[in-house]
C-alpha atoms as a printed R data frame, in Angstrom:
    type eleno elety resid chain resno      x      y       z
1   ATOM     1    CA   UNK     A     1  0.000  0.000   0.000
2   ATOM     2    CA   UNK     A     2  3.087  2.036   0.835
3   ATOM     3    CA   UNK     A     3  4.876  2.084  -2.779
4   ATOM     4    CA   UNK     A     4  1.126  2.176  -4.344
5   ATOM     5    CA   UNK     A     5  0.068  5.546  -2.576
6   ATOM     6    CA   UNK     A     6  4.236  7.071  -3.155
7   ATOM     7    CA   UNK     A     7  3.401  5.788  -6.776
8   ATOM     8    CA   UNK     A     8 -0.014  7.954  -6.773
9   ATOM     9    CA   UNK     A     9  1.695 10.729  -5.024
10  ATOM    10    CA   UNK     A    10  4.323 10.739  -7.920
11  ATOM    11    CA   UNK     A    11  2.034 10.656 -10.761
12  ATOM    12    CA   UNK     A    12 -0.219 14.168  -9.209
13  ATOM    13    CA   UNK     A    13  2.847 15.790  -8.740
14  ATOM    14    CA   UNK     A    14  4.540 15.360 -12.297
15  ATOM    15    CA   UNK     A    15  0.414 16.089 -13.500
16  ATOM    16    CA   UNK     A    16  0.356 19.372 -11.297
17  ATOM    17    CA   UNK     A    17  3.170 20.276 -13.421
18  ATOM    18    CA   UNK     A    18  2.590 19.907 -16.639
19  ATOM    19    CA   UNK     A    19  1.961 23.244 -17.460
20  ATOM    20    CA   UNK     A    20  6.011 23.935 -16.168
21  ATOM    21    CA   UNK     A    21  7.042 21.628 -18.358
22  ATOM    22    CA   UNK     A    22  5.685 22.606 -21.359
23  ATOM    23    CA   UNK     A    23  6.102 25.934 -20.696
24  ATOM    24    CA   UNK     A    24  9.850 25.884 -19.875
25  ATOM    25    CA   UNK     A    25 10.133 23.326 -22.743
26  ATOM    26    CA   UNK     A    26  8.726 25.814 -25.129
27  ATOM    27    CA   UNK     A    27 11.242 28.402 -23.883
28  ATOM    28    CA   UNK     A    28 14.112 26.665 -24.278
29  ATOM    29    CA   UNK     A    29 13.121 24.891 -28.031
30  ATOM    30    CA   UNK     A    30 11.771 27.942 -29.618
31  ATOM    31    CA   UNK     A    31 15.238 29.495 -28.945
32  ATOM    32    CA   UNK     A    32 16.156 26.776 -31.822
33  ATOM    33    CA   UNK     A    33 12.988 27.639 -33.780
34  ATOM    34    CA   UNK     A    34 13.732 30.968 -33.929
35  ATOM    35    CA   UNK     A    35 17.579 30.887 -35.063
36  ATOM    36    CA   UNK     A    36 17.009 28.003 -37.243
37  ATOM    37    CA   UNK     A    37 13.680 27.617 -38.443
38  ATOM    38    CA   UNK     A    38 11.689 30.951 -38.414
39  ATOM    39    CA   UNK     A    39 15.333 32.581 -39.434
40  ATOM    40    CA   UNK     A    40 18.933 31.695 -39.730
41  ATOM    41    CA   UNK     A    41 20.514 33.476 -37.096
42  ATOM    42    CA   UNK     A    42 23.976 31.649 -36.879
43  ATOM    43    CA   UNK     A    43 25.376 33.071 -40.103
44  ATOM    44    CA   UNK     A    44 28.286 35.374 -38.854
45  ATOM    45    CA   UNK     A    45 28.469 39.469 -40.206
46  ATOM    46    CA   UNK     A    46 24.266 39.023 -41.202
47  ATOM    47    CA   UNK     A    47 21.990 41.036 -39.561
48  ATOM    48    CA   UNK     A    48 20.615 39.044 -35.920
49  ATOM    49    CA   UNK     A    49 23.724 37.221 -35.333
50  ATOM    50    CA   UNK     A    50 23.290 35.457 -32.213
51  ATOM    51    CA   UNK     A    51 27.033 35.844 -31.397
52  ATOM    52    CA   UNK     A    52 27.033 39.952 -31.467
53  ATOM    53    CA   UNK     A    53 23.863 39.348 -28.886
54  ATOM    54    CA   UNK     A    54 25.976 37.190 -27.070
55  ATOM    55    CA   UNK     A    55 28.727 39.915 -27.240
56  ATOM    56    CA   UNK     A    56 25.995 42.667 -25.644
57  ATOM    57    CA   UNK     A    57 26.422 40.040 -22.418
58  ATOM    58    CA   UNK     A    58 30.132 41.058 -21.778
59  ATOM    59    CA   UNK     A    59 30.125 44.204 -20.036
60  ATOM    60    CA   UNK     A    60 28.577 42.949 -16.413
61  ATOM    61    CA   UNK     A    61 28.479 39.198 -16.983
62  ATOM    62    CA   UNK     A    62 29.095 37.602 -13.218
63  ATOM    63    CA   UNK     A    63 31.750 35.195 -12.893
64  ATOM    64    CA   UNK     A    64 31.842 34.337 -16.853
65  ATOM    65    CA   UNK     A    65 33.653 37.005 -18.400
66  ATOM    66    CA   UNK     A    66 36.357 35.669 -19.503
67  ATOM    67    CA   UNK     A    67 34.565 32.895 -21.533
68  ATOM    68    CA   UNK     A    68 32.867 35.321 -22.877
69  ATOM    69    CA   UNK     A    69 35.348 37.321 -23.877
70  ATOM    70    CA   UNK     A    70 37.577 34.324 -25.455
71  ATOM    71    CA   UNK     A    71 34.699 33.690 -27.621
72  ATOM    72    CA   UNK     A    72 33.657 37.106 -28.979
73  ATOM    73    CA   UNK     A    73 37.341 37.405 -29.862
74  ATOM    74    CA   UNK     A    74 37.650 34.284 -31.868
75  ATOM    75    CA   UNK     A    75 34.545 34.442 -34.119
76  ATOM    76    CA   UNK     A    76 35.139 30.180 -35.350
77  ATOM    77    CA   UNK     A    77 34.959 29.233 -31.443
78  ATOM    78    CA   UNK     A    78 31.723 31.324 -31.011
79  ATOM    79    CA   UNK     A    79 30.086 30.295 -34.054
80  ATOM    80    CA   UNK     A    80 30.469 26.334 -33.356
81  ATOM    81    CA   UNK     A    81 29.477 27.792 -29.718
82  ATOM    82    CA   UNK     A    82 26.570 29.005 -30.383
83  ATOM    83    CA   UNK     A    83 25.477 26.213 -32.775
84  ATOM    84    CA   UNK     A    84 26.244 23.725 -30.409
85  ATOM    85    CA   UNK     A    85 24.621 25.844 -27.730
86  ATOM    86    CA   UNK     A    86 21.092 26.123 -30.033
87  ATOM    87    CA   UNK     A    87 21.268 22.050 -30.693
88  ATOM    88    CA   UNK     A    88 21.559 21.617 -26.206
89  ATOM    89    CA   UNK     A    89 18.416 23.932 -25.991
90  ATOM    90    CA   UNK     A    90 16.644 21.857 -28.954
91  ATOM    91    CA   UNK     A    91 17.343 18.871 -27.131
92  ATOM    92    CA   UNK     A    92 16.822 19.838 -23.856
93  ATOM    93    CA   UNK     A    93 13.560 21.936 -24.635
94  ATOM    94    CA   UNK     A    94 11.884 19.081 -27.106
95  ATOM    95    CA   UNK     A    95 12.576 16.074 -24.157
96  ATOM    96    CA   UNK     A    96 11.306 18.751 -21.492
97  ATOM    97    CA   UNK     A    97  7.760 18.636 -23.481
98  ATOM    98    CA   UNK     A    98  7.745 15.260 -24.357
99  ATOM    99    CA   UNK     A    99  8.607 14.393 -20.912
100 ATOM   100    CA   UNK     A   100 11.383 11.686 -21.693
101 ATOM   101    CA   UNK     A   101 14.592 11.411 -19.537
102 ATOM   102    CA   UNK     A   102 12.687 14.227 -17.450
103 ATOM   103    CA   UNK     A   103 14.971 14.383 -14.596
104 ATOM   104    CA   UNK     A   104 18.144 14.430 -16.477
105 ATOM   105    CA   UNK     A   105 16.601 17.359 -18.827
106 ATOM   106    CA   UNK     A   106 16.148 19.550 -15.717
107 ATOM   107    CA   UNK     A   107 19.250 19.693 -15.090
108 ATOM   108    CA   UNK     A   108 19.527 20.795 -18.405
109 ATOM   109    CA   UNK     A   109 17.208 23.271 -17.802
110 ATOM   110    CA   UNK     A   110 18.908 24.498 -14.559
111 ATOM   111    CA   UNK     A   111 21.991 24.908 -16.248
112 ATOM   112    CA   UNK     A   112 21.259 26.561 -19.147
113 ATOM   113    CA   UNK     A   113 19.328 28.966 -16.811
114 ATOM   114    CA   UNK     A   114 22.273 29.643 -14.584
115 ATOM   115    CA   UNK     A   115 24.090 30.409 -17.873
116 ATOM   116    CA   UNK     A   116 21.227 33.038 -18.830
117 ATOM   117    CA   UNK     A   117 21.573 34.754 -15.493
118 ATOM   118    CA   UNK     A   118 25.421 34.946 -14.898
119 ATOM   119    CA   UNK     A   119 26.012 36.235 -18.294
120 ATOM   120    CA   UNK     A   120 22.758 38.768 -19.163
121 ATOM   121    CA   UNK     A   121 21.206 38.998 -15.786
122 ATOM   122    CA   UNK     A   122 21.382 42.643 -15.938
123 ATOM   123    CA   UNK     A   123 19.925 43.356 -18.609
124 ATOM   124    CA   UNK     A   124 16.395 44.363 -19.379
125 ATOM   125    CA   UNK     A   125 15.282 48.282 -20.481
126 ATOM   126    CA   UNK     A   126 11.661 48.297 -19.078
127 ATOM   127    CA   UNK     A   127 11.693 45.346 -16.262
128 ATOM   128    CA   UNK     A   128 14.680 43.149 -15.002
129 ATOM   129    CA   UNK     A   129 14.055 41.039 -18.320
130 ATOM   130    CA   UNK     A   130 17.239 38.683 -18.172
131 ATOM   131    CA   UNK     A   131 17.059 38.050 -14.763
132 ATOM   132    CA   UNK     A   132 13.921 36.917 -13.999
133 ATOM   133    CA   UNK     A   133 13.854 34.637 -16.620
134 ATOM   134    CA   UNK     A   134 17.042 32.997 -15.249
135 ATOM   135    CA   UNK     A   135 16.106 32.641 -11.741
136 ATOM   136    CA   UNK     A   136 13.045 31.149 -13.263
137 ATOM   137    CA   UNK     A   137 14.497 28.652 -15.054
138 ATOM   138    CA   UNK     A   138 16.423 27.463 -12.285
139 ATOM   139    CA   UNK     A   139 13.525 27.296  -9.969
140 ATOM   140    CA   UNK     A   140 11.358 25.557 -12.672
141 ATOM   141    CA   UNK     A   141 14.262 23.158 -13.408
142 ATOM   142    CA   UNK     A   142 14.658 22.327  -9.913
143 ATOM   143    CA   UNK     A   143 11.142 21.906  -9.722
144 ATOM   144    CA   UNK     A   144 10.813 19.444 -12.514
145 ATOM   145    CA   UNK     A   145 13.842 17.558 -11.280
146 ATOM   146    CA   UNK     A   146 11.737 16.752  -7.890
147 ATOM   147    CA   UNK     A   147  8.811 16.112  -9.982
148 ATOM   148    CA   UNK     A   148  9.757 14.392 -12.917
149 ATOM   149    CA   UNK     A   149  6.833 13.715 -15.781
150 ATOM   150    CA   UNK     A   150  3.283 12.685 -14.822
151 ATOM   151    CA   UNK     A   151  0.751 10.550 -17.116
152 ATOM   152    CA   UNK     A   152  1.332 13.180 -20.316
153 ATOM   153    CA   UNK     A   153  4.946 12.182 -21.100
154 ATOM   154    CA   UNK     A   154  7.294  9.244 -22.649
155 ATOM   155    CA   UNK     A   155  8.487  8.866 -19.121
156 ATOM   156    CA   UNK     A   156  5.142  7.186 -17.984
157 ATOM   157    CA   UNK     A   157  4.941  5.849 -21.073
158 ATOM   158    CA   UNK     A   158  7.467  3.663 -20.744
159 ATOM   159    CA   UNK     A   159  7.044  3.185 -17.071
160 ATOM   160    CA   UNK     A   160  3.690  1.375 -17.566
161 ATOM   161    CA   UNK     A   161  4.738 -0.431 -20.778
162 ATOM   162    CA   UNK     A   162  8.663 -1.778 -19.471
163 ATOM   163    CA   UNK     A   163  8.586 -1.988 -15.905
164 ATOM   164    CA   UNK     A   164 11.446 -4.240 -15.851
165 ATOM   165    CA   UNK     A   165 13.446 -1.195 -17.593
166 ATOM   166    CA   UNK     A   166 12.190  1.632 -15.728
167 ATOM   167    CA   UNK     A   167 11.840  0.826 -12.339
168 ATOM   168    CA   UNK     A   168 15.434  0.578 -11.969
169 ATOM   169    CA   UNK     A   169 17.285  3.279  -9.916
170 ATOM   170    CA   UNK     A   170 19.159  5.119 -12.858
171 ATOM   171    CA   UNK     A   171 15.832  5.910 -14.776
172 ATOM   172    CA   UNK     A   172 13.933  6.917 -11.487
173 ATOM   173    CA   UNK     A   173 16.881  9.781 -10.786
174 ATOM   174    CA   UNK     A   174 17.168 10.200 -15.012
175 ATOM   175    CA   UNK     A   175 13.868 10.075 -15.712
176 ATOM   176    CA   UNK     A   176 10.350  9.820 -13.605
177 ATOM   177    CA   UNK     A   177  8.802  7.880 -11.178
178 ATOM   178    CA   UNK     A   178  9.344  7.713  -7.167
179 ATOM   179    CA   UNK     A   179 12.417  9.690  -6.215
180 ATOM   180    CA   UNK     A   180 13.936  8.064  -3.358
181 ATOM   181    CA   UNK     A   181 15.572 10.724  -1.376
182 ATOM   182    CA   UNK     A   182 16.666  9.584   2.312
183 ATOM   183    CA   UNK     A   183 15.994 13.052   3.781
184 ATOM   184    CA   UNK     A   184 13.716 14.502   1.075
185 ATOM   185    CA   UNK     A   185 12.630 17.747   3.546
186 ATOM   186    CA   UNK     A   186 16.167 18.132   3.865
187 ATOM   187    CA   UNK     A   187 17.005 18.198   0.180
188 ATOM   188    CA   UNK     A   188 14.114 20.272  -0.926
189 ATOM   189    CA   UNK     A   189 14.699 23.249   1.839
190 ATOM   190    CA   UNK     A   190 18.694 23.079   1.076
191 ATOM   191    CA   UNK     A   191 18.074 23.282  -2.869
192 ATOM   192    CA   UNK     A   192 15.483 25.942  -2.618
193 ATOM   193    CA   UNK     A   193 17.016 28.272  -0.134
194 ATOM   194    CA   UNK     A   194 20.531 28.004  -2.243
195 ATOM   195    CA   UNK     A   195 17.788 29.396  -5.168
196 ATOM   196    CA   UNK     A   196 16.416 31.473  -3.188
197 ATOM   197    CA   UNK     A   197 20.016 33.085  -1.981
198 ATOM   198    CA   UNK     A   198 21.030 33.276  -5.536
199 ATOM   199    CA   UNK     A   199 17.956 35.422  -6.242
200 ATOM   200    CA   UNK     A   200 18.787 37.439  -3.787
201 ATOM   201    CA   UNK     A   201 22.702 37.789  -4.836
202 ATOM   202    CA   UNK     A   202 22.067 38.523  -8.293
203 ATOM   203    CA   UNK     A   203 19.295 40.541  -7.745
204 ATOM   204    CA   UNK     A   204 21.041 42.911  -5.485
205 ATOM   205    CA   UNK     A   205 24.617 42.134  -7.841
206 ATOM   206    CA   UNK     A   206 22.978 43.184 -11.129
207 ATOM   207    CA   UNK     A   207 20.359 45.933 -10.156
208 ATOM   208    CA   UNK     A   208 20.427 46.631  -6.126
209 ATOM   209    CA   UNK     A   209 17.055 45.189  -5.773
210 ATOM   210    CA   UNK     A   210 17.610 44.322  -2.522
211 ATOM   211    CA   UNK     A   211 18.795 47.713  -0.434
212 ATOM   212    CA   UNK     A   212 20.208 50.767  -1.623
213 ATOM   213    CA   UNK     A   213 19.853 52.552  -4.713
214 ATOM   214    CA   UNK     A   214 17.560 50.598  -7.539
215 ATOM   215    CA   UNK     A   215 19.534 50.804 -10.686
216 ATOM   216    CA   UNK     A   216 19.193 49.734 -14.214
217 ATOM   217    CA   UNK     A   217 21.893 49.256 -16.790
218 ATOM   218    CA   UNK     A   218 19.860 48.902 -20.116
219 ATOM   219    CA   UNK     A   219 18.366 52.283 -20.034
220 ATOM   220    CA   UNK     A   220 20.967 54.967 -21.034
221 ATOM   221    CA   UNK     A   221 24.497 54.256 -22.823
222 ATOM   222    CA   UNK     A   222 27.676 54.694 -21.141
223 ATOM   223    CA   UNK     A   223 31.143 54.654 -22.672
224 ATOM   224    CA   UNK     A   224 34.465 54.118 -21.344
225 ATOM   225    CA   UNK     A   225 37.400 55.998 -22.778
226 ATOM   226    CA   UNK     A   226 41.333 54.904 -22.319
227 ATOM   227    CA   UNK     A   227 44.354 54.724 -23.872
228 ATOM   228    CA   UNK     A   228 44.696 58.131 -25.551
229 ATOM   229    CA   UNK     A   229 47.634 58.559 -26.575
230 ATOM   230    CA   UNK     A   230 49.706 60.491 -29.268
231 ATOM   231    CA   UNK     A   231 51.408 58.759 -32.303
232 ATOM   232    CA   UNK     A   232 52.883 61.123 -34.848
233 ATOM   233    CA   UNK     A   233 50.444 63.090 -36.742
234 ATOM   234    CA   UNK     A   234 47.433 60.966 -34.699
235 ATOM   235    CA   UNK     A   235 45.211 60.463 -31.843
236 ATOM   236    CA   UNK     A   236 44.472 57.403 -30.607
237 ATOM   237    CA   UNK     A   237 41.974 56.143 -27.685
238 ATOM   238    CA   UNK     A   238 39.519 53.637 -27.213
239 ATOM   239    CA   UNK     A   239 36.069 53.678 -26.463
240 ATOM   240    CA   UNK     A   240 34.169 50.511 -24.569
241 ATOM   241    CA   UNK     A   241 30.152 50.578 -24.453
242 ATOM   242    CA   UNK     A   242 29.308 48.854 -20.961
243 ATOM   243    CA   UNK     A   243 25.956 49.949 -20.564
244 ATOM   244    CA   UNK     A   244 22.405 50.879 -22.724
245 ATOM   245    CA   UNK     A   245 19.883 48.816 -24.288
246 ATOM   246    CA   UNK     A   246 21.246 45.688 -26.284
247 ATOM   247    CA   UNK     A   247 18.465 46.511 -29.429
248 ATOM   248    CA   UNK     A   248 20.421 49.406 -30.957
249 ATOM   249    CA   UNK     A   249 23.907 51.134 -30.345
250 ATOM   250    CA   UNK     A   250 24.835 54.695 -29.170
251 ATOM   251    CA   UNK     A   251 24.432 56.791 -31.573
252 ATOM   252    CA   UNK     A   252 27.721 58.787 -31.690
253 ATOM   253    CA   UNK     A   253 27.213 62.267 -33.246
254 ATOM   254    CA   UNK     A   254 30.054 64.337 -31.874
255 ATOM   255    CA   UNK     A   255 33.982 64.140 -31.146
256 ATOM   256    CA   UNK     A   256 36.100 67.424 -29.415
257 ATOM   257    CA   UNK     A   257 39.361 67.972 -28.820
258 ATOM   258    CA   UNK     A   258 39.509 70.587 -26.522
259 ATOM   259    CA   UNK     A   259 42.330 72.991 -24.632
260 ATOM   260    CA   UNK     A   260 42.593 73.418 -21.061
261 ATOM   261    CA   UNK     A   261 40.126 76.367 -21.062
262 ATOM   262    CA   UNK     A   262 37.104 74.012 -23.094
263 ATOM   263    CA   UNK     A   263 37.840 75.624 -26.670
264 ATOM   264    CA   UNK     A   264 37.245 73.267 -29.492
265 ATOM   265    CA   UNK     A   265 40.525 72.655 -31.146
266 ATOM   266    CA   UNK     A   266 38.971 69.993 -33.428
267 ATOM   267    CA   UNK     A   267 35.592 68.953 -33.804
268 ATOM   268    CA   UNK     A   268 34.195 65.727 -36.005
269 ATOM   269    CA   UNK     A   269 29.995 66.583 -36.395
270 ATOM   270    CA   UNK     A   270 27.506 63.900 -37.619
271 ATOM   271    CA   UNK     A   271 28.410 63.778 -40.882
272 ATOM   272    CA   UNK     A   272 32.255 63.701 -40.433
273 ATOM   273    CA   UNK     A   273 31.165 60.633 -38.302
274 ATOM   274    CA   UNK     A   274 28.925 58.678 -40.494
275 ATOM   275    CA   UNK     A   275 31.597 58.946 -43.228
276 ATOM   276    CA   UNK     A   276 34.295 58.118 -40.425
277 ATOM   277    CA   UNK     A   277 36.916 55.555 -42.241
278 ATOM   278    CA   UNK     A   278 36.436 52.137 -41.536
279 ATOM   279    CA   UNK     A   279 40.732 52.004 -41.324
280 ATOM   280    CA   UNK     A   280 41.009 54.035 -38.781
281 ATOM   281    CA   UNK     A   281 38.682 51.852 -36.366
282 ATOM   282    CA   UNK     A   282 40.321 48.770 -34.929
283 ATOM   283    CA   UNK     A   283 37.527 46.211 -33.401
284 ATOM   284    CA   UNK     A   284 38.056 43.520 -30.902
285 ATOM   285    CA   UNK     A   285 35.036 41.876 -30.970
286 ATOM   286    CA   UNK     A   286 32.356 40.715 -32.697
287 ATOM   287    CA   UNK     A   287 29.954 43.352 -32.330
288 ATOM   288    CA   UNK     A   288 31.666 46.368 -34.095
289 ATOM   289    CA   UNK     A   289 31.787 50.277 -33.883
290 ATOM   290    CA   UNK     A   290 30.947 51.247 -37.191
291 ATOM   291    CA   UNK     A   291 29.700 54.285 -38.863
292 ATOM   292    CA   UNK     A   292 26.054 54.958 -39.786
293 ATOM   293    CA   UNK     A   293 23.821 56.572 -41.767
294 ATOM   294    CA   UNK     A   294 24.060 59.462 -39.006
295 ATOM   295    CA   UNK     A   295 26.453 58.815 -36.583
296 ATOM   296    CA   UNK     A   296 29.251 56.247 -35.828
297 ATOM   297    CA   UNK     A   297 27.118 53.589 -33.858
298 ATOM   298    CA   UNK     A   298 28.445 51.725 -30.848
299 ATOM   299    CA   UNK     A   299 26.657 48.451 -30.224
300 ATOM   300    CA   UNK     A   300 26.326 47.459 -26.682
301 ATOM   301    CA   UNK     A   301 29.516 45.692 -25.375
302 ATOM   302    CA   UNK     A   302 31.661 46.554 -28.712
303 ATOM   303    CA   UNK     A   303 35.317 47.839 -27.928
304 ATOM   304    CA   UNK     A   304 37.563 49.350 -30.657
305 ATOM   305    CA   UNK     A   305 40.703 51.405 -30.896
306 ATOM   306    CA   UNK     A   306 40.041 55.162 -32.808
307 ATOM   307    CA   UNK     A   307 42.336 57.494 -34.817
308 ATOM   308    CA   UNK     A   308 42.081 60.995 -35.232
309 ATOM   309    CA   UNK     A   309 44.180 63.117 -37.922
310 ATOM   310    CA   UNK     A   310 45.149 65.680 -35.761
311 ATOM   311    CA   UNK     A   311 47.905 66.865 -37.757
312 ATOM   312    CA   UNK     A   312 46.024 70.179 -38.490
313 ATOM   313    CA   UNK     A   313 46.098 71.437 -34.958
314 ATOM   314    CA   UNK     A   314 49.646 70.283 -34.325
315 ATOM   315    CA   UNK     A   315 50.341 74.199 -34.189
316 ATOM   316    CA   UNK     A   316 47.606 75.203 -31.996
317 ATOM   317    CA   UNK     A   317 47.449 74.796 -28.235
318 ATOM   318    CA   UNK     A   318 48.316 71.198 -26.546
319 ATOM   319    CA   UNK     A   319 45.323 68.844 -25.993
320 ATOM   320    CA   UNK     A   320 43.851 68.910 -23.200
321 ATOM   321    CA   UNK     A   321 40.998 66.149 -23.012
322 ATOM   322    CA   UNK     A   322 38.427 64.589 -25.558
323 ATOM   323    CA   UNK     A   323 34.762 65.034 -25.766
324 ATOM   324    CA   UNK     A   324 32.510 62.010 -27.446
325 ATOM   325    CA   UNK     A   325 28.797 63.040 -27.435
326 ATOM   326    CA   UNK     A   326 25.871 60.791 -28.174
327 ATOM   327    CA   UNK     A   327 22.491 61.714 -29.813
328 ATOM   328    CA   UNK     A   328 21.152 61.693 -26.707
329 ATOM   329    CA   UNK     A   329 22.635 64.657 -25.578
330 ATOM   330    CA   UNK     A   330 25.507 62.407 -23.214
331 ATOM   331    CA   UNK     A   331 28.980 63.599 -23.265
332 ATOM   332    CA   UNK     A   332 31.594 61.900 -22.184
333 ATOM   333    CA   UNK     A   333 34.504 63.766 -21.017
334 ATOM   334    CA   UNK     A   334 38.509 62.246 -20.766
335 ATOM   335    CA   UNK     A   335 41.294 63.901 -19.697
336 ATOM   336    CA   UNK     A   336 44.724 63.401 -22.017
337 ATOM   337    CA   UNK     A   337 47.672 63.216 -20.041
């Protein structure tokens, strides 16, 4: 009576479910459908390359950076990357909804969550996008890992039709079916308050959610200027987007050179700018500083060394610092040593 009502008890709680499962299946496979099927979004330099969005993760990733940034830097590793990464959620996402090898897809689920959080956690422009759906995800896998598949899925499937197969202990911890945990209170409060403490981190890591001062990373551009330096007849520095919405670039429309007292010894408008040469811009990554029809655009989390001709104020008074304004009316101010 003991196994038949753990049995029951099994089945209502991979029904309850279902929903979660299909759901988080969904999430994870129409990633695939969208890159693959709807529109082929793993062709390198075409519009929607999933690699530059995976470049707009770089600036604030937590704890991942540095893959990151090998990748985005050598554009064969990221491509088989990301294709292998699309193929993983395919997998993972199709099985989820099927419910075969439930268990073992979880984990799938939980760590391709984790992934989503560490690396774009903090982004989102109107709500903390990014983050919520990775905490999500790693509460839903863990969820479905204690679960596993009720009567819709494979798993039960093949439970009722090869009991010899499925009742043994790899498929109950791969699959469905009773999970036999020694101290299953135990486990459950230990894996949900780790969660829970992870929400809480990255929450407070990516956005000070928690106490303090609320902030938000997607919603105005912010560039970082170093290295200036003088070579001959040029000026060189380079300019690093860390912040801003990922969906379009800062719009670049203005670069001074100014004197100690703010005068303008050289100025590049919006039309100098959108006709800027391509030679004198020096990319690292995959997402690229470019100019535009109007500006020189500056995807999020593109970094690129710039020259200047400043050979025509050679004569006039030393540089003092460099000016780069956006569209928006954002300067950004650097002082030349």
């Amino acid at each position: 009576m003991k196994n038949t009502t753990n049995s029951q008890s099994t089945d209502l709680a991979g029904l309850y479910t279902l929903s979660l499962r299909l759901v988080i299946g969904w999430t994870y496979f129409s990633a695939f459908w969208r890159r693959l099927i709807l529109e082929n979004k793993l062709i390198p330099y075409e519009k929607g390359y999933i690699g530059e969005k995976f470049n707009h993760f770089l600036p604030n990733a937590l704890g991942i950076k540095p893959i990151i940034e090998y990748l985005v830097t050598h554009p064969d590793a990221l491509q088989r990357s990301m294709m292998i990464f699309t193929i993983i959620e395919a997998i993972v996402g199709l099985l989820i909804i099927l419910g075969l090898f439930t268990r073992l897809m979880s984990i799938g689920i939980f760590s391709l969550a984790l992934g989503i959080l560490l690396g774009s956690g903090w982004l989102g422009t109107t709500c903390l996008d990014e983050w919520q759906i990775g905490v999500l995800g790693i509460a839903g896998g863990f969820v479905l890992f204690l679960t596993g598949s009720g009567p819709y899925s494979l798993d039960y499937y093949f439970i009722r039709k090869n009991k010899t197969f499925t009742h043994t202990r790899w498929f109950k911890w791969f699959g469905s079916g009773n999970l036999s945990l020694s101290k299953p209170k135990i486990f459950v409060l230990t894996g949900s308050l780790i969660i829970f403490g992870l929400t809480l981190y990255t929450n407070q890591y990516f956005h000070g959610g928690v106490w303090g001062t609320l902030h938000n990373k997607s919603v105005q551009p912010k560039l970082e200027i170093s290295n200036i330096a003088h070579h001959d007849s040029d000026l060189t520095f380079q300019i690093y987007r860390t912040e801003g919405a990922d969906v379009y670039g800062s719009f670049l429309i203005g670069i001074h050179l100014l004197d100690k007292d703010g005068n303008i010894l050289k100025e590049l408008d919006h039309k100098d700018l959108s006709t800027f040469p391509e030679e004198s811009i020096k990319n690292y990554y995959v997402t690229k500083i470019q100019p535009g029809k109007h500006s020189l655009v500056i995807p999020l989390g593109a970094k690129a060394d710039v020259m200047i001709n400043i050979n025509d104020i050679l004569q006039k008074s030393t540089i003092h610092s460099l000016k780069l304004i956006d569209i928006s009316g954002i300067e950004w101010v650097k002082s030349i040593q």
